[in-house]
PDB file of C-alpha atoms in Angstrom:
ATOM      1  CA  MET A  14       0.448  10.263  -1.795  1.00 54.00           C
ATOM      2  CA  VAL A  15       2.342   9.374  -4.818  1.00 63.00           C
ATOM      3  CA  THR A  16       3.750   5.989  -5.334  1.00 86.00           C
ATOM      4  CA  LEU A  17       7.467   5.725  -4.601  1.00 95.00           C
ATOM      5  CA  HIS A  18       9.306   3.704  -7.067  1.00 95.00           C
ATOM      6  CA  GLY A  19      12.625   1.639  -6.681  1.00 95.00           C
ATOM      7  CA  GLN A  20      14.484  -0.547  -9.009  1.00 96.00           C
ATOM      8  CA  ASN A  21      12.732  -3.775  -7.832  1.00 96.00           C
ATOM      9  CA  ILE A  22       9.980  -2.601  -5.490  1.00 97.00           C
ATOM     10  CA  TYR A  23       7.342   0.245  -4.945  1.00 97.00           C
ATOM     11  CA  LEU A  24       5.794   1.659  -2.096  1.00 97.00           C
ATOM     12  CA  ARG A  25       2.128   2.524  -2.065  1.00 95.00           C
ATOM     13  CA  ALA A  26      -0.675   3.530   0.300  1.00 93.00           C
ATOM     14  CA  LEU A  27      -2.602   0.814   1.829  1.00 92.00           C
ATOM     15  CA  GLU A  28      -5.951  -0.149   0.176  1.00 91.00           C
ATOM     16  CA  PRO A  29      -9.132  -1.877   1.494  1.00 90.00           C
ATOM     17  CA  GLU A  30      -7.904  -4.940  -0.517  1.00 91.00           C
ATOM     18  CA  ASP A  31      -4.876  -5.243   1.929  1.00 92.00           C
ATOM     19  CA  LEU A  32      -7.165  -6.560   4.590  1.00 92.00           C
ATOM     20  CA  GLU A  33      -5.981 -10.210   4.490  1.00 93.00           C
ATOM     21  CA  PHE A  34      -2.161  -9.199   4.148  1.00 91.00           C
ATOM     22  CA  VAL A  35      -2.180  -6.681   7.030  1.00 92.00           C
ATOM     23  CA  TYR A  36      -4.109  -9.057   9.011  1.00 92.00           C
ATOM     24  CA  ALA A  37      -1.573 -11.835   8.356  1.00 91.00           C
ATOM     25  CA  ILE A  38       1.281  -9.607   9.384  1.00 89.00           C
ATOM     26  CA  GLU A  39      -0.345  -8.004  12.476  1.00 89.00           C
ATOM     27  CA  ASN A  40      -1.430 -11.530  13.908  1.00 87.00           C
ATOM     28  CA  ASP A  41       2.034 -13.210  13.054  1.00 84.00           C
ATOM     29  CA  GLU A  42       3.259 -14.088  16.504  1.00 81.00           C
ATOM     30  CA  THR A  43       6.843 -14.605  15.159  1.00 77.00           C
ATOM     31  CA  ILE A  44       7.281 -11.017  14.690  1.00 77.00           C
ATOM     32  CA  TRP A  45       5.286  -9.493  17.557  1.00 76.00           C
ATOM     33  CA  GLU A  46       8.406  -8.722  19.525  1.00 72.00           C
ATOM     34  CA  ILE A  47       9.467  -6.358  16.793  1.00 71.00           C
ATOM     35  CA  SER A  48       6.306  -4.448  16.748  1.00 70.00           C
ATOM     36  CA  ASN A  49       5.656  -4.665  20.482  1.00 70.00           C
ATOM     37  CA  THR A  50       2.301  -6.402  19.939  1.00 75.00           C
ATOM     38  CA  ILE A  51       0.869  -8.469  22.591  1.00 76.00           C
ATOM     39  CA  THR A  52      -2.585  -9.524  21.420  1.00 81.00           C
ATOM     40  CA  PRO A  53      -3.967 -10.444  18.097  1.00 81.00           C
ATOM     41  CA  TYR A  54      -5.987  -7.914  15.967  1.00 85.00           C
ATOM     42  CA  SER A  55      -9.383  -8.696  14.607  1.00 89.00           C
ATOM     43  CA  LYS A  56     -10.324  -8.204  10.944  1.00 90.00           C
ATOM     44  CA  PHE A  57     -12.954  -5.674  12.026  1.00 91.00           C
ATOM     45  CA  LEU A  58     -10.135  -3.397  13.692  1.00 89.00           C
ATOM     46  CA  ILE A  59      -7.920  -3.760  10.688  1.00 89.00           C
ATOM     47  CA  ARG A  60     -10.747  -2.981   8.458  1.00 87.00           C
ATOM     48  CA  GLN A  61     -11.564   0.128  10.557  1.00 87.00           C
ATOM     49  CA  TYR A  62      -7.774   0.987  10.203  1.00 84.00           C
ATOM     50  CA  LEU A  63      -7.697   0.558   6.555  1.00 86.00           C
ATOM     51  CA  GLU A  64     -10.813   2.848   6.179  1.00 82.00           C
ATOM     52  CA  ASN A  65      -8.939   5.615   7.730  1.00 78.00           C
ATOM     53  CA  ALA A  66      -5.823   5.009   5.985  1.00 78.00           C
ATOM     54  CA  HIS A  67      -6.589   7.863   3.626  1.00 73.00           C
ATOM     55  CA  GLN A  68      -5.810  10.240   6.528  1.00 80.00           C
ATOM     56  CA  ASP A  69      -2.572  12.274   5.462  1.00 85.00           C
ATOM     57  CA  ILE A  70       0.488  12.047   7.747  1.00 90.00           C
ATOM     58  CA  TYR A  71      -0.156  15.474   9.069  1.00 88.00           C
ATOM     59  CA  GLU A  72      -3.621  14.286  10.272  1.00 88.00           C
ATOM     60  CA  ALA A  73      -2.731  10.832  11.431  1.00 86.00           C
ATOM     61  CA  LYS A  74       0.764  11.300  12.516  1.00 91.00           C
ATOM     62  CA  GLN A  75       1.623   8.103  10.648  1.00 92.00           C
ATOM     63  CA  LEU A  76       2.281   7.020   7.181  1.00 93.00           C
ATOM     64  CA  ARG A  77       2.157   3.182   6.640  1.00 93.00           C
ATOM     65  CA  LEU A  78       3.121   2.004   3.124  1.00 95.00           C
ATOM     66  CA  ALA A  79       2.930  -1.367   1.452  1.00 96.00           C
ATOM     67  CA  ILE A  80       6.268  -2.650  -0.161  1.00 97.00           C
ATOM     68  CA  CYS A  81       5.419  -4.385  -3.306  1.00 97.00           C
ATOM     69  CA  LYS A  82       7.382  -6.194  -5.791  1.00 97.00           C
ATOM     70  CA  LYS A  83       7.478  -4.625  -9.270  1.00 95.00           C
ATOM     71  CA  GLU A  84       7.543  -7.744 -11.096  1.00 93.00           C
ATOM     72  CA  ASN A  85       4.011  -9.033  -9.882  1.00 93.00           C
ATOM     73  CA  SER A  86       2.708  -6.202  -7.708  1.00 92.00           C
ATOM     74  CA  THR A  87       2.725  -8.638  -4.672  1.00 93.00           C
ATOM     75  CA  ALA A  88       2.641  -6.967  -1.251  1.00 95.00           C
ATOM     76  CA  ILE A  89       5.652  -8.237   0.891  1.00 96.00           C
ATOM     77  CA  GLY A  90       5.849  -5.926   3.725  1.00 96.00           C
ATOM     78  CA  LEU A  91       5.291  -2.741   5.276  1.00 96.00           C
ATOM     79  CA  ILE A  92       7.190   0.345   6.098  1.00 97.00           C
ATOM     80  CA  ASP A  93       6.049   3.113   8.548  1.00 95.00           C
ATOM     81  CA  LEU A  94       6.774   6.642   9.532  1.00 96.00           C
ATOM     82  CA  PHE A  95       5.431   7.182  13.031  1.00 95.00           C
ATOM     83  CA  ASP A  96       5.237   9.652  15.727  1.00 96.00           C
ATOM     84  CA  PHE A  97       5.397  12.486  13.004  1.00 97.00           C
ATOM     85  CA  ASP A  98       6.355  15.555  14.756  1.00 97.00           C
ATOM     86  CA  VAL A  99       5.949  18.582  12.399  1.00 96.00           C
ATOM     87  CA  ARG A 100       7.097  20.998  14.930  1.00 97.00           C
ATOM     88  CA  ASN A 101      10.418  19.175  15.472  1.00 98.00           C
ATOM     89  CA  LYS A 102      10.678  17.851  11.992  1.00 98.00           C
ATOM     90  CA  ARG A 103      11.127  14.185  12.990  1.00 98.00           C
ATOM     91  CA  ALA A 104       9.662  10.899  12.753  1.00 98.00           C
ATOM     92  CA  GLY A 105      10.254   7.217  13.676  1.00 98.00           C
ATOM     93  CA  VAL A 106      10.782   4.689  11.020  1.00 98.00           C
ATOM     94  CA  GLY A 107      10.028   1.131  11.094  1.00 96.00           C
ATOM     95  CA  ILE A 108       9.977  -1.886   8.547  1.00 96.00           C
ATOM     96  CA  ILE A 109       8.716  -5.429   8.262  1.00 94.00           C
ATOM     97  CA  ILE A 110       9.154  -7.658   5.403  1.00 94.00           C
ATOM     98  CA  GLN A 111       6.852 -10.846   5.885  1.00 90.00           C
ATOM     99  CA  ASP A 112       8.655 -13.641   4.300  1.00 88.00           C
ATOM    100  CA  GLU A 113      12.066 -14.861   5.333  1.00 83.00           C
ATOM    101  CA  ILE A 114      13.034 -15.322   1.623  1.00 84.00           C
ATOM    102  CA  ASP A 115      12.033 -11.798   0.763  1.00 87.00           C
ATOM    103  CA  ARG A 116      14.101 -10.461   3.652  1.00 86.00           C
ATOM    104  CA  SER A 117      17.501 -11.408   2.040  1.00 86.00           C
ATOM    105  CA  ASN A 118      16.873  -9.880  -1.482  1.00 91.00           C
ATOM    106  CA  GLY A 119      17.380  -6.232  -0.633  1.00 94.00           C
ATOM    107  CA  PHE A 120      14.009  -5.262  -0.722  1.00 96.00           C
ATOM    108  CA  GLY A 121      14.029  -3.796   2.701  1.00 96.00           C
ATOM    109  CA  LYS A 122      17.191  -1.824   1.795  1.00 97.00           C
ATOM    110  CA  GLU A 123      15.431  -0.469  -1.256  1.00 97.00           C
ATOM    111  CA  ALA A 124      12.287   0.466   0.637  1.00 98.00           C
ATOM    112  CA  LEU A 125      14.227   2.208   3.440  1.00 98.00           C
ATOM    113  CA  LYS A 126      16.123   4.391   1.052  1.00 98.00           C
ATOM    114  CA  LEU A 127      12.904   5.354  -0.600  1.00 98.00           C
ATOM    115  CA  VAL A 128      11.330   6.348   2.563  1.00 98.00           C
ATOM    116  CA  ILE A 129      14.392   8.266   3.852  1.00 98.00           C
ATOM    117  CA  ASP A 130      14.429  10.195   0.668  1.00 97.00           C
ATOM    118  CA  TYR A 131      10.606  10.932   0.774  1.00 97.00           C
ATOM    119  CA  ALA A 132      11.014  11.904   4.424  1.00 98.00           C
ATOM    120  CA  PHE A 133      13.949  14.332   4.007  1.00 98.00           C
ATOM    121  CA  GLU A 134      12.953  15.771   0.459  1.00 97.00           C
ATOM    122  CA  HIS A 135       9.162  15.840   0.487  1.00 96.00           C
ATOM    123  CA  LEU A 136       8.247  16.052   4.106  1.00 97.00           C
ATOM    124  CA  GLN A 137      11.304  18.389   4.931  1.00 97.00           C
ATOM    125  CA  LEU A 138      12.097  16.374   8.022  1.00 98.00           C
ATOM    126  CA  HIS A 139      15.380  17.018   9.881  1.00 98.00           C
ATOM    127  CA  GLN A 140      15.713  13.565  11.422  1.00 98.00           C
ATOM    128  CA  LEU A 141      14.551  10.128  11.660  1.00 98.00           C
ATOM    129  CA  TYR A 142      14.930   7.509  14.347  1.00 98.00           C
ATOM    130  CA  ALA A 143      14.514   3.719  14.782  1.00 98.00           C
ATOM    131  CA  ASN A 144      14.143   1.666  17.911  1.00 96.00           C
ATOM    132  CA  ILE A 145      15.966  -1.640  17.216  1.00 95.00           C
ATOM    133  CA  GLY A 146      16.385  -4.658  19.465  1.00 93.00           C
ATOM    134  CA  THR A 147      20.133  -5.141  20.240  1.00 95.00           C
ATOM    135  CA  GLU A 148      19.650  -8.882  19.049  1.00 92.00           C
ATOM    136  CA  ASN A 149      18.056  -7.831  15.707  1.00 92.00           C
ATOM    137  CA  LYS A 150      21.248  -8.197  13.644  1.00 94.00           C
ATOM    138  CA  ALA A 151      19.439  -7.836  10.311  1.00 93.00           C
ATOM    139  CA  SER A 152      17.813  -4.475  11.270  1.00 95.00           C
ATOM    140  CA  LEU A 153      20.967  -3.150  12.811  1.00 97.00           C
ATOM    141  CA  ALA A 154      22.867  -3.778   9.639  1.00 96.00           C
ATOM    142  CA  LEU A 155      20.159  -2.348   7.509  1.00 97.00           C
ATOM    143  CA  PHE A 156      19.721   0.918   9.467  1.00 98.00           C
ATOM    144  CA  THR A 157      23.515   1.477   9.799  1.00 98.00           C
ATOM    145  CA  THR A 158      23.993   1.003   6.234  1.00 97.00           C
ATOM    146  CA  PHE A 159      22.276   4.335   5.687  1.00 97.00           C
ATOM    147  CA  GLY A 160      24.120   6.027   8.318  1.00 97.00           C
ATOM    148  CA  PHE A 161      21.779   5.852  11.224  1.00 98.00           C
ATOM    149  CA  GLU A 162      23.988   6.169  14.266  1.00 98.00           C
ATOM    150  CA  LYS A 163      23.308   4.477  17.788  1.00 98.00           C
ATOM    151  CA  ILE A 164      22.552   7.352  20.206  1.00 98.00           C
ATOM    152  CA  GLY A 165      21.618   5.237  23.213  1.00 97.00           C
ATOM    153  CA  VAL A 166      20.516   1.818  24.722  1.00 97.00           C
ATOM    154  CA  LYS A 167      17.250   1.396  26.703  1.00 96.00           C
ATOM    155  CA  LYS A 168      18.423  -1.373  29.153  1.00 97.00           C
ATOM    156  CA  ASP A 169      16.029  -4.340  29.847  1.00 95.00           C
ATOM    157  CA  TRP A 170      13.358  -2.451  27.536  1.00 92.00           C
ATOM    158  CA  ASN A 171      11.530  -5.392  25.965  1.00 87.00           C
ATOM    159  CA  PHE A 172      10.316  -8.710  27.584  1.00 86.00           C
ATOM    160  CA  ILE A 173      11.019 -11.174  24.931  1.00 82.00           C
ATOM    161  CA  ARG A 174      11.099 -15.129  25.197  1.00 81.00           C
ATOM    162  CA  ASP A 175      11.077 -14.975  29.017  1.00 88.00           C
ATOM    163  CA  ALA A 176      13.978 -12.525  29.373  1.00 91.00           C
ATOM    164  CA  PHE A 177      14.490  -8.720  29.142  1.00 93.00           C
ATOM    165  CA  GLN A 178      16.347  -7.372  26.197  1.00 92.00           C
ATOM    166  CA  ASP A 179      17.993  -4.054  25.522  1.00 94.00           C
ATOM    167  CA  GLU A 180      16.698  -1.814  22.811  1.00 94.00           C
ATOM    168  CA  ALA A 181      19.053   0.766  20.819  1.00 97.00           C
ATOM    169  CA  VAL A 182      17.923   4.035  19.673  1.00 98.00           C
ATOM    170  CA  PHE A 183      19.292   4.962  16.258  1.00 98.00           C
ATOM    171  CA  GLN A 184      18.977   8.491  14.595  1.00 98.00           C
ATOM    172  CA  LEU A 185      19.611   9.740  11.270  1.00 98.00           C
ATOM    173  CA  ILE A 186      20.142  13.481  10.809  1.00 98.00           C
ATOM    174  CA  LYS A 187      19.609  15.175   7.321  1.00 97.00           C
ATOM    175  CA  LYS A 188      22.885  16.625   6.111  1.00 88.00           C
TER     176      LYS A 188
END
């Protein structure tokens, strides 16, 4: 996997040294609703995951990359291609930026652009999709910026804060 470089960030494969960072993200209850996480992850499980992170997307059916600032190489988030389907040339995409301050600096936009280009040009995918809670205004704005179109809504799909919420499915087809 080649490192993907943007103007202010770069995306790189996960390393064993990312244990504390991934552990912090996976166990941050404030973002569990985005990732559909319901229980904490142990460092043991995350260490095992990182040990197998060397598998390529064709083997693992997933590619998780660290989003890092160019200025100081600090990891600030994760971006994933998941449910990689070679036969149908598609994958899901998801992104999380850990710190609230970094979320408003365009890093997510830059990371998503890099992954879209990588998926369409290098992996030769035909389409990407994203599942986004209809209340997640930031993600809705981010994905529609790149031409993702809402193709449906799953009613009462996620139980969040004592209420059911809808989840929209967005799709981007390679032109």
